[in-house]
Coordinates of C-alpha atoms in Angstrom, one line a residue:
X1 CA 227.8 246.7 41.6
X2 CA 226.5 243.4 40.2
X3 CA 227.7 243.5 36.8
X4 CA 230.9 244.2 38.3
X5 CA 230.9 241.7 40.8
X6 CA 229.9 239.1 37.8
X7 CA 232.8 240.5 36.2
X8 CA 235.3 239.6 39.1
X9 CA 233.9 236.6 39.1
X10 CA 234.5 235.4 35.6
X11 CA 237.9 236.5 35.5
X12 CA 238.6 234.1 38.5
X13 CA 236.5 231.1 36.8
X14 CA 239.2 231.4 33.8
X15 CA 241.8 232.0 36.2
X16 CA 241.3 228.8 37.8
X17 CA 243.5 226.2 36.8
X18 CA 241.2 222.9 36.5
X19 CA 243.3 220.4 35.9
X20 CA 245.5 221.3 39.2
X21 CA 242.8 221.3 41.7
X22 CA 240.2 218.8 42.7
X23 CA 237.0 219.7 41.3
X24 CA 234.7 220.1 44.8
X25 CA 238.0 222.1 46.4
X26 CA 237.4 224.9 43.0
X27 CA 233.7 225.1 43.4
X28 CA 233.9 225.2 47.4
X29 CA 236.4 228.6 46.9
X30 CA 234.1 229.8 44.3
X31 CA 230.8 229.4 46.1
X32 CA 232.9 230.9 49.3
X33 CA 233.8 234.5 46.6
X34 CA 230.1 234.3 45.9
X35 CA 228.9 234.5 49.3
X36 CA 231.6 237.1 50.3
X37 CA 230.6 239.0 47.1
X38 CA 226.7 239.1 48.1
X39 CA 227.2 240.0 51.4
X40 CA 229.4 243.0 50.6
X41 CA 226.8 244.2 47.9
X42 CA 224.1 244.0 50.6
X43 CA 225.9 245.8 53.1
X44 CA 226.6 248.8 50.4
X45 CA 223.4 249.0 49.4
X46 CA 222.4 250.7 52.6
X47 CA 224.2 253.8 53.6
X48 CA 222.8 254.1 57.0
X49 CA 222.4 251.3 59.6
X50 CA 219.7 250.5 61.2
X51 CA 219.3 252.2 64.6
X52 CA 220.4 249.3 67.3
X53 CA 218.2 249.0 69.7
X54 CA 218.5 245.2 70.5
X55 CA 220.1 246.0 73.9
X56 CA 219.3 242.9 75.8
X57 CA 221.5 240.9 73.6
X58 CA 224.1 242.9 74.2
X59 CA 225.6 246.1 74.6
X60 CA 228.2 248.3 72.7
X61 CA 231.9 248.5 74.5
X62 CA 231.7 251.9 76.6
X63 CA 234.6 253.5 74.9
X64 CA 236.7 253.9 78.5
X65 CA 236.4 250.5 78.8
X66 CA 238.7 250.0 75.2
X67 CA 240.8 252.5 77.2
X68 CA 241.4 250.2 80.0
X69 CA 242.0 247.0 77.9
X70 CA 244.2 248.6 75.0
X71 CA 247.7 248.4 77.0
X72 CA 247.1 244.7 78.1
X73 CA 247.1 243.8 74.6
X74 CA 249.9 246.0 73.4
X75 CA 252.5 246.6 76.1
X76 CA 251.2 244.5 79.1
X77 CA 251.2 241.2 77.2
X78 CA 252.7 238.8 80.5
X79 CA 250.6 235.5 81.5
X80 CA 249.0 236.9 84.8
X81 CA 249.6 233.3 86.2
X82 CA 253.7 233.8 85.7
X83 CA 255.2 235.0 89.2
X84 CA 258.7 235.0 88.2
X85 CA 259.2 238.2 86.3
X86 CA 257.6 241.3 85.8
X87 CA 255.4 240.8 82.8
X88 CA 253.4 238.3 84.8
X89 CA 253.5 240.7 88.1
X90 CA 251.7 243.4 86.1
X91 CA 249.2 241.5 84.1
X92 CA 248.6 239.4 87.2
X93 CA 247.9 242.8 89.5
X94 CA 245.8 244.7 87.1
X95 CA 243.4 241.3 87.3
X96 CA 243.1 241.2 90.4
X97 CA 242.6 244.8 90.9
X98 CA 239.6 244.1 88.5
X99 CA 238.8 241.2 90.6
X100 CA 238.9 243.3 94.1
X101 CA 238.2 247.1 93.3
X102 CA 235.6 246.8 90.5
X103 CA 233.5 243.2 90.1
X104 CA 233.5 242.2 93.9
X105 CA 232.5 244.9 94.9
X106 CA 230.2 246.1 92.7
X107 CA 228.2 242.6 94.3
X108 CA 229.2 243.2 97.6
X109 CA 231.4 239.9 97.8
X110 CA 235.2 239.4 98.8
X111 CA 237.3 239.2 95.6
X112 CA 238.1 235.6 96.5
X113 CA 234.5 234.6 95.8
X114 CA 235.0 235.8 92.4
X115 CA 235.7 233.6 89.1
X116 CA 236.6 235.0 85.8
X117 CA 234.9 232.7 83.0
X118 CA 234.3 233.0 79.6
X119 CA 230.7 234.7 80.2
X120 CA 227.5 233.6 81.7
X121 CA 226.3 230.6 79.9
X122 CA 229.8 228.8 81.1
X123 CA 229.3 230.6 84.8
X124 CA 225.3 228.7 84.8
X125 CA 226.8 225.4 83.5
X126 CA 229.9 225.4 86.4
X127 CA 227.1 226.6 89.2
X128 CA 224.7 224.3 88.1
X129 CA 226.1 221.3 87.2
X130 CA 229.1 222.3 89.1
X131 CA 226.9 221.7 92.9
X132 CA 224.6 219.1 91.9
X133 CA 227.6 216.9 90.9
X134 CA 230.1 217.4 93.9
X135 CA 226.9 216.9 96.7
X136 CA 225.2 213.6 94.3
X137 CA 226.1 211.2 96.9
X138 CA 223.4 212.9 99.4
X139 CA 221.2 215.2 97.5
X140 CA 220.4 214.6 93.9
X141 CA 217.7 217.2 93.6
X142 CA 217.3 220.2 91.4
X143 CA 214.9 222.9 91.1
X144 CA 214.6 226.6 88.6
X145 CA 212.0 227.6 86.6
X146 CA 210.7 227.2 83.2
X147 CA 211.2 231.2 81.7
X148 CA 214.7 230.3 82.8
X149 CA 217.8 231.2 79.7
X150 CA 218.3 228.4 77.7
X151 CA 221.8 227.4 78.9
X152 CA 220.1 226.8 82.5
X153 CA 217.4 224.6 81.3
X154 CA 219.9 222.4 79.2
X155 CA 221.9 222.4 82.0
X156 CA 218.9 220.6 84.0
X157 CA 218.3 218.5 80.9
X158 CA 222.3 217.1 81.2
X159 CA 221.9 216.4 85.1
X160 CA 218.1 214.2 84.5
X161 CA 220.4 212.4 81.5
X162 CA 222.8 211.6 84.6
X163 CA 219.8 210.3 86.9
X164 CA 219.0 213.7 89.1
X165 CA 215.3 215.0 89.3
X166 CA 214.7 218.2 88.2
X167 CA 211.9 220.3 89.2
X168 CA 210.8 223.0 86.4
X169 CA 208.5 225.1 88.8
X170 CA 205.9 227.1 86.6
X171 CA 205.4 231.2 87.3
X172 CA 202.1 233.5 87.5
X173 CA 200.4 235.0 84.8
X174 CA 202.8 238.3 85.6
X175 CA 206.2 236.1 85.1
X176 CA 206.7 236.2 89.3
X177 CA 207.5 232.9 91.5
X178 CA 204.9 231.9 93.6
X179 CA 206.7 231.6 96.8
X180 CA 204.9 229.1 98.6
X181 CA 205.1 226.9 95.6
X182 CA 208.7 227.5 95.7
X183 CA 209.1 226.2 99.5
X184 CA 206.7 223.2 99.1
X185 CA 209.1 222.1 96.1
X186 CA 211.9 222.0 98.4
X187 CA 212.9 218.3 99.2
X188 CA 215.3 217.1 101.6
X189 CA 217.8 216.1 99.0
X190 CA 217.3 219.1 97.3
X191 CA 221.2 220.4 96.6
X192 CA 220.4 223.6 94.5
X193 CA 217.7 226.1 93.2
X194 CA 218.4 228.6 90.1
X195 CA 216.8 231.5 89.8
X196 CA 217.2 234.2 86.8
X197 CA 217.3 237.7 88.7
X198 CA 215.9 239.9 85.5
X199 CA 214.0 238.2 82.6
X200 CA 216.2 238.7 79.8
X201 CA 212.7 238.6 77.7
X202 CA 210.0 240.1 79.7
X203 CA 212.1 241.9 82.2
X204 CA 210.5 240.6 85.2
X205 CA 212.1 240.8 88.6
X206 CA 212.2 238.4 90.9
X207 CA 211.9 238.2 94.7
X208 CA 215.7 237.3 95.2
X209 CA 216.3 238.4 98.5
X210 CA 213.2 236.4 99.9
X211 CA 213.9 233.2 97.7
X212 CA 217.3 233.6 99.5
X213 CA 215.8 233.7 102.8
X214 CA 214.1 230.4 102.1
X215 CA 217.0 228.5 100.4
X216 CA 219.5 229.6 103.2
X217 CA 216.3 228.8 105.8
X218 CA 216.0 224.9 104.1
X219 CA 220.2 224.0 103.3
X220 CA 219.5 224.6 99.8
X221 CA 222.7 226.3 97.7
X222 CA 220.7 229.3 95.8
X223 CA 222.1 230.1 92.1
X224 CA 220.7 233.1 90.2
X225 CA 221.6 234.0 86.4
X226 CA 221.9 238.2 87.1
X227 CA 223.4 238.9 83.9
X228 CA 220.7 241.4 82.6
X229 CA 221.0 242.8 86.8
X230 CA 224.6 243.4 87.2
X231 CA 225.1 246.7 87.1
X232 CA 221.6 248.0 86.1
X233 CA 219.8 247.4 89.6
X234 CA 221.8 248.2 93.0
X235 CA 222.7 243.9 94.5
X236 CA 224.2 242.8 97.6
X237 CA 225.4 239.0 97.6
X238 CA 224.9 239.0 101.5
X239 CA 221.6 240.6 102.2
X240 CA 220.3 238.5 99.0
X241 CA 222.0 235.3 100.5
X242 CA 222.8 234.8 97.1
X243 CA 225.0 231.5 97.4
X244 CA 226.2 231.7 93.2
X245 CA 225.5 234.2 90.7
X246 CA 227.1 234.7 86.8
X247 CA 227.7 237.6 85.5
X248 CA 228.6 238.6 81.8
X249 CA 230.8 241.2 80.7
X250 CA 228.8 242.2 77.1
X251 CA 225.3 242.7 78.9
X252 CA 227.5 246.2 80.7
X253 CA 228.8 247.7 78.6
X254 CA 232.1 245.6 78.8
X255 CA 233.8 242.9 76.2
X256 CA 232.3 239.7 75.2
X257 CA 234.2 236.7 75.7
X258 CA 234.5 237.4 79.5
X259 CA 232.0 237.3 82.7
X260 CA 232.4 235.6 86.3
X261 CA 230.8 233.3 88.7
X262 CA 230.1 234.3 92.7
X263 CA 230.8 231.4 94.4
X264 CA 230.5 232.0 98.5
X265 CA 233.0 231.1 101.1
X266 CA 231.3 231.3 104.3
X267 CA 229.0 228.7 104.6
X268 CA 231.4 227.4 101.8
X269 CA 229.6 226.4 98.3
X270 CA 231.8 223.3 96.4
X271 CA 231.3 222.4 93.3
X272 CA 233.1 220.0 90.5
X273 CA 235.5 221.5 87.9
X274 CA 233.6 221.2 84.1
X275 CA 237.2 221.8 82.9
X276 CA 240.7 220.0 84.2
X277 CA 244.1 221.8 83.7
X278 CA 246.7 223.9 86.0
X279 CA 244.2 225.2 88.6
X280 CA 243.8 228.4 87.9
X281 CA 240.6 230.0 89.8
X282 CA 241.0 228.5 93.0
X283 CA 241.0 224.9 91.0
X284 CA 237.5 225.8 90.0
X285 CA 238.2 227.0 86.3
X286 CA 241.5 226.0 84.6
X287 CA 243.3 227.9 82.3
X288 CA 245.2 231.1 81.6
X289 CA 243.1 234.5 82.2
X290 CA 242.7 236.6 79.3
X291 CA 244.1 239.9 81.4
X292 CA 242.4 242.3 78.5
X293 CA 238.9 240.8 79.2
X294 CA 239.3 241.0 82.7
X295 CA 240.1 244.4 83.0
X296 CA 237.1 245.0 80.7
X297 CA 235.0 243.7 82.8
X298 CA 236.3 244.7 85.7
X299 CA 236.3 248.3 84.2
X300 CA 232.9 248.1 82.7
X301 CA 231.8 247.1 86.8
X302 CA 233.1 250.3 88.0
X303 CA 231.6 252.9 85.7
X304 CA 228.7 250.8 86.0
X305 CA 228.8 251.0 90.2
X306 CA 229.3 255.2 88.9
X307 CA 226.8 255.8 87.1
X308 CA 223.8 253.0 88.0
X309 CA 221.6 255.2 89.6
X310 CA 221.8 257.9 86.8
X311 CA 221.1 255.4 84.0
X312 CA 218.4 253.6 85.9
X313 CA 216.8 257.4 85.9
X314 CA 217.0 257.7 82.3
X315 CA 216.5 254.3 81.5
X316 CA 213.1 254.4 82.9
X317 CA 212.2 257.8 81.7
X318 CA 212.9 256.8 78.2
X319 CA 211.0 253.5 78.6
X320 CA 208.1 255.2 79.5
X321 CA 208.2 257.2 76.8
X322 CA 208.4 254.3 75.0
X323 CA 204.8 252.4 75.9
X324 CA 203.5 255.4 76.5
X325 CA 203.3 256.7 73.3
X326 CA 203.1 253.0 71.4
X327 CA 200.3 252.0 74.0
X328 CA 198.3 255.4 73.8
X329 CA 198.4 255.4 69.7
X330 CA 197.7 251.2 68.7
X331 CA 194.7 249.5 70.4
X332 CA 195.3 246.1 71.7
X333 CA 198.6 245.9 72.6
X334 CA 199.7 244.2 75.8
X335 CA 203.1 244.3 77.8
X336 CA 204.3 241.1 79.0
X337 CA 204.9 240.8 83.0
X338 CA 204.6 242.5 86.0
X339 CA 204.0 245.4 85.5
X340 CA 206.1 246.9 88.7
X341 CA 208.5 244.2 89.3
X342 CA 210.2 244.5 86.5
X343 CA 213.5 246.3 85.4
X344 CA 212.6 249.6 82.8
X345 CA 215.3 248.4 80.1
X346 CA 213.6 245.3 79.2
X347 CA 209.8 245.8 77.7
X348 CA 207.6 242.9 76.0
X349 CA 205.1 244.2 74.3
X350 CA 202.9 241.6 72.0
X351 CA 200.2 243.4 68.9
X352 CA 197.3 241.2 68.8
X353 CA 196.8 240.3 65.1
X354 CA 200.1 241.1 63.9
X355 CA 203.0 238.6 63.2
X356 CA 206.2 239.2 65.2
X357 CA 208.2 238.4 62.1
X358 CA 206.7 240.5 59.7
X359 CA 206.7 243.1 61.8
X360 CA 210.6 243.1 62.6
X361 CA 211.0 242.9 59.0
X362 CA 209.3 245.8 58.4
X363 CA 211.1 247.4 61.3
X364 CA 213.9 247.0 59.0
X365 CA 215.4 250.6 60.1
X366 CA 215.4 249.5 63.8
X367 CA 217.5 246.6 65.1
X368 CA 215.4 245.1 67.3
X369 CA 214.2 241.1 68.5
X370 CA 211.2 238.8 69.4
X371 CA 213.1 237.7 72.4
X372 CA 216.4 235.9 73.4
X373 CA 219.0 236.7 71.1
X374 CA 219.7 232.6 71.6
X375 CA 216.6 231.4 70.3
X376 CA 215.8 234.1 67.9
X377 CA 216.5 232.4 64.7
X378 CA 213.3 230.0 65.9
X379 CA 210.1 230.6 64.5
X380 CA 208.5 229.1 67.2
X381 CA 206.8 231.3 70.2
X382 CA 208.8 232.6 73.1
X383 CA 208.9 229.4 76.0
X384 CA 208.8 232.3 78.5
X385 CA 205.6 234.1 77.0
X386 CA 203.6 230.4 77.1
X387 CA 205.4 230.0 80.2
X388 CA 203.4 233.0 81.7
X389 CA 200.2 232.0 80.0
X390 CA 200.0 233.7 76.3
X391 CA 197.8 232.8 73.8
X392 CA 200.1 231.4 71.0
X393 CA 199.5 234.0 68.4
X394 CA 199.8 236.7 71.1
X395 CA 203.5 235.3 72.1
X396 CA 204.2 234.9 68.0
X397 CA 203.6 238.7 68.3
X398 CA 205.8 240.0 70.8
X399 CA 208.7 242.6 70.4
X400 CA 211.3 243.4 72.9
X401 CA 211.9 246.9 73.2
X402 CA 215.1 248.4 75.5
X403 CA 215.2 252.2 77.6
X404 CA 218.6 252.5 77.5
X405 CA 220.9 255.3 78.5
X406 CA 223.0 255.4 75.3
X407 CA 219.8 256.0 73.5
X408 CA 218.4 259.5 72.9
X409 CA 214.8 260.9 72.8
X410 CA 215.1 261.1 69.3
X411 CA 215.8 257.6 69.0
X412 CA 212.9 256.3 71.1
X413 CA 210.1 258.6 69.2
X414 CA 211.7 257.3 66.0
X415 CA 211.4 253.7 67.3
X416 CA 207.6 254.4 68.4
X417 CA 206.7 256.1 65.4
X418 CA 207.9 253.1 63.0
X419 CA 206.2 250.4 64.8
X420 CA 203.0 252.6 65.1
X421 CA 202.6 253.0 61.4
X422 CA 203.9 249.1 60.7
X423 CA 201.5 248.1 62.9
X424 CA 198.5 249.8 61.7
X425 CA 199.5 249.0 58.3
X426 CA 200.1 245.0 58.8
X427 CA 196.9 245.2 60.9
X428 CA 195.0 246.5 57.5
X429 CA 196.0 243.8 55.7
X430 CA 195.2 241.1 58.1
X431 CA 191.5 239.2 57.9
X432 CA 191.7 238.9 61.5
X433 CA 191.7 242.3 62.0
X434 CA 189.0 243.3 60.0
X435 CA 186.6 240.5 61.6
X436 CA 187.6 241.9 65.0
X437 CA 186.6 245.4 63.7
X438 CA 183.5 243.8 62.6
X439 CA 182.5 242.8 66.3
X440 CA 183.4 239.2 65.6
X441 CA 184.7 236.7 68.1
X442 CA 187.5 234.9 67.2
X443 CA 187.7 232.8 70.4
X444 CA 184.5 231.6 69.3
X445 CA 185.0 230.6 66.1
X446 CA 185.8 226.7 65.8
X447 CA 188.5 227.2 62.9
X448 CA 188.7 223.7 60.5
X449 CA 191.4 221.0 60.5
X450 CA 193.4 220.4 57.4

C-alpha cells in the first residue's frame, strides 16, 4: 500500500505544472494528498474497528430515528417558519409535533417552554449568560460548581470579564453538593444557580429536586445541564422546580447538531437573546429550524420516554458486570463518586500506578476515554476528579467506562478482560508498582526536585 501510494504520489509531483502555480499553493495541495493518503492507509490497515464503547461522548443514531428524519430532507424540504403554502405547513407541524408529543413531554413541561438550539453547550451559554444579563441591573450574582462541563464554566468566566461575581462552590469527596453550603452561598443579588444533573465524567447524581426547593424557596432562577439525564433517568421540570435545563439530541440516541433549552413560563424566566435575527423561538433564538434535527430529536425523546425504564434495567446490569469483574480481578482500583447517587451508564474507575494514557493506548481494541470528550485531547488530570479530592496520579489514571443498552454481554466481558490484562501488564513494568509490592510507602517518600 505504501509503495503504491509513493507511486501516486510521484506521478502528481511531475504532473504539477510549476511554473503556473505559486510555489506554497503546490506544496499546500501536496502536503493536503499526503495527509489524505496516510490516513486512508491507517484506516486499511485494520479490518475490524475497535469496539465503541465511548458512550458518554455520544451515542450512535437509533436507526428509527434516521427513519423519522429521512423524508424532511428528501420530500419535506419547506422552511417550517413559511405560513403561506404547504411546504412550510408540513415542515412547520412535524416540529412542533416534536416540540409537543415527544421533547416536552418527555420533561414534563408545556411545549411552549421548549427551545430548539444547536445542542447543549449553545442551550448553557443562552441560560446562563442569557439570565444573568437581562436581571444585571438588580442581581449581578452567579453561582455552579467546579466539576461543572466546560462550556458552563467559560460561561461564568465571560460574565466575571463583564463585572458579575461568580461563585464556583466546591463538592464532597463523593462528587455530591453540600446543601447547606449551597444555601449559605445564596446572596440577595444572586440571579442564577447551575447545576449539572449527571456528571458526564463520574456520573454522579445530584440532589435536583432539593436544590430546586431552595432556589425556588430564595428567588433564585435554577439552571441544570441534564444532557447525560434526558432520557436515561425518569425528570419532571415541575416537581424538580427546574427553572432552565439543556438538553442534546447526540447524548439519546438522536442527531448531533440539535438539542433544546427548558425555559419556564409561570413564574416567567427572561433572559437576553446571544443571537439577533427574525425571532424565531419566541425571540429567544433566531434563525431558521433545521426540521430534520428536530424531528430527530423529538423522535429520539419518544423512544427514549418508551423504553427508559427497560434500558436503565440493562444498563445497570451490564455495569455491574462491569466493576464487578474488573474490581474482583485488579487490586487497587477505585471508582470515582458516590457510589449510590450516581447514574449506572457512567463509571470512573482510576488504576493506581498505571497511566491513563498508556493504558487507552493499549486499549487500542476498545474505544474508550479518560473523561470529557471536550478536554480529552489534554494531558492534564480530569478538573472534576481534583475537584472531588484525587491524588494527581490517581485522576492521571482514570478510565470512563459506559453500561449501555446497545452493548452486549459479550462486549462488556471483552472490555473487562482487555483492561485486566493491560493493567497487570503496565503495572509489571512500572517501579512504582514493584516498590508498593515490596511494602514501601510511597506517600512517605520525599521524591527530589529537578
Amino acid at each position: 500500500m505504501l509503495s503504491r501510494s509513493n507511486n501516486v504520489l510521484s506521478r502528481i509531483y511531475k504532473a504539477a505544472s510549476w511554473r503556473h502555480l505559486p510555489l506554497n499553493h503546490e506544496r499546500k495541495a501536496i502536503t493536503t494528498l499526503q495527509r489524505d493518503l496516510i490516513k486512508k492507509q491507517e484506516l486499511e490497515k485494520d479490518e475490524l474497528r475497535p469496539l465503541y464503547m465511548d458512550f458518554q461522548a455520544t451515542t450512535p443514531m437509533d436507526p428509527r430515528v434516521l427513519d423519522a428524519m429521512l423524508p424532511y430532507q428528501v420530500n419535506y424540504y419547506g422552511n417550517p417558519h413559511s405560513r403561506t403554502h404547504a411546504y412550510g405547513w408540513e415542515s412547520e407541524t412535524a416540529m412542533e409535533t416534536a416540540r409537543k408529543q415527544q421533547v416536552a413531554d418527555l420533561i414534563g413541561a408545556d411545549p411552549r417552554e421548549i427551545i430548539f438550539t444547536s445542542g447543549a453547550t449553545e442551550s448553557n451559554n443562552m441560560a446562563i449568560k442569557g439570565v444573568a444579563r437581562f436581571y444585571q441591573s438588580k442581581k449581578r450574582h452567579v453561582i455552579t460548581t467546579q466539576t461543572e462541563h466546560k462550556c458552563v464554566l467559560y460561561s461564568c468566566r465571560v460574565l466575571e470579564s463583564e463585572g458579575f461575581s461568580v461563585t464556583y462552590l466546591p463538592v464532597q469527596k463523593n462528587g455530591l453538593l453540600d446543601l447547606e453550603l449551597l444555601e449559605a452561598s445564596i446572596r440577595p443579588d444572586t440571579s442564577i444557580l447551575s447545576v449539572m444533573t449527571i456528571n458526564n465524567e463520574i456520573g454522579v447524581k445530584q440532589p435536583i429536586e432539593e436544590i430546586g426547593r431552595i432556589c425556588r424557596s430564595k428567588g433564585v432562577f435554577f439552571h441544570t445541564d441534564a444532557a447525560q439525564a434526558v432520557g436515561k433517568v425518569p425528570i419532571n421540570v415541575s416537581d424538580w422546580k427546574v427553572d432552565l435545563m439543556s438538553i442534546s439530541g447526540h447524548k439519546l440516541y438522536g442527531p448531533k447538531g440539535v438539542g433544546a433549552l427548558y425555559v419556564r413560563r409561570r413564574p416567567r424566566v427572561r433572559l437576553e437573546p446571544l443571537q439577533s435575527g427574525g425571532g424565531q423561538e419566541r425571540g429567544l433564538r433566531s434563525g431558521t429550524v433545521p426540521t430534520p434535527l428536530a424531528v430527530g430529536l423529538g423522535a429520539a425523546c419518544s423512544i427514549a420516554q418508551r423504553e427508559m425504564e427497560y434500558d436503565h434495567q440493562r444498563v445497570s446490569m451490564l455495569a455491574d458486570r462491569l466493576v464487578q469483574k474488573i474490581m474482583s480481578a485488579i487490586p487497587d482500583v477505585v471508582m470515582n463518586g458516590d457510589p449510590s447517587q450516581r447514574y449506572p451508564g457512567c463509571v470512573n474507575l482510576s488504576f493506581a500506578y498505571v497511566e491513563g494514557e498508556s493504558l487507552l493506548m493499549a486499549l487500542k481494541d476498545v474505544a474508550l476515554s479518560s473523561g470529557s470528550a471536550c478536554t480529552s485531547a489534554s494531558l492534564e488530570p480530569s478538573y472534576v476528579l481534583r475537584a472531588i479530592g484525587a491524588d494527581e496520579d490517581l485522576a492521571h489514571s482514570s478510565i470512563r467506562y459506559p453500561g449501555v443498552g446497545l452493548t452486549t454481554e459479550e462486549e462488556v466481558d471483552y472490555t473487562a478482560e482487555k483492561c485486566i490484562h493491560h493493567v497487570s501488564r503496565l503495572r509489571e513494568m512500572s517501579p512504582l508498582w514493584e516498590m508498593v509490592q515490596e511494602g514501601i510507602d510511597l506517600k512517605s517518600i520525599k521524591w527530589a526536585q529537578h
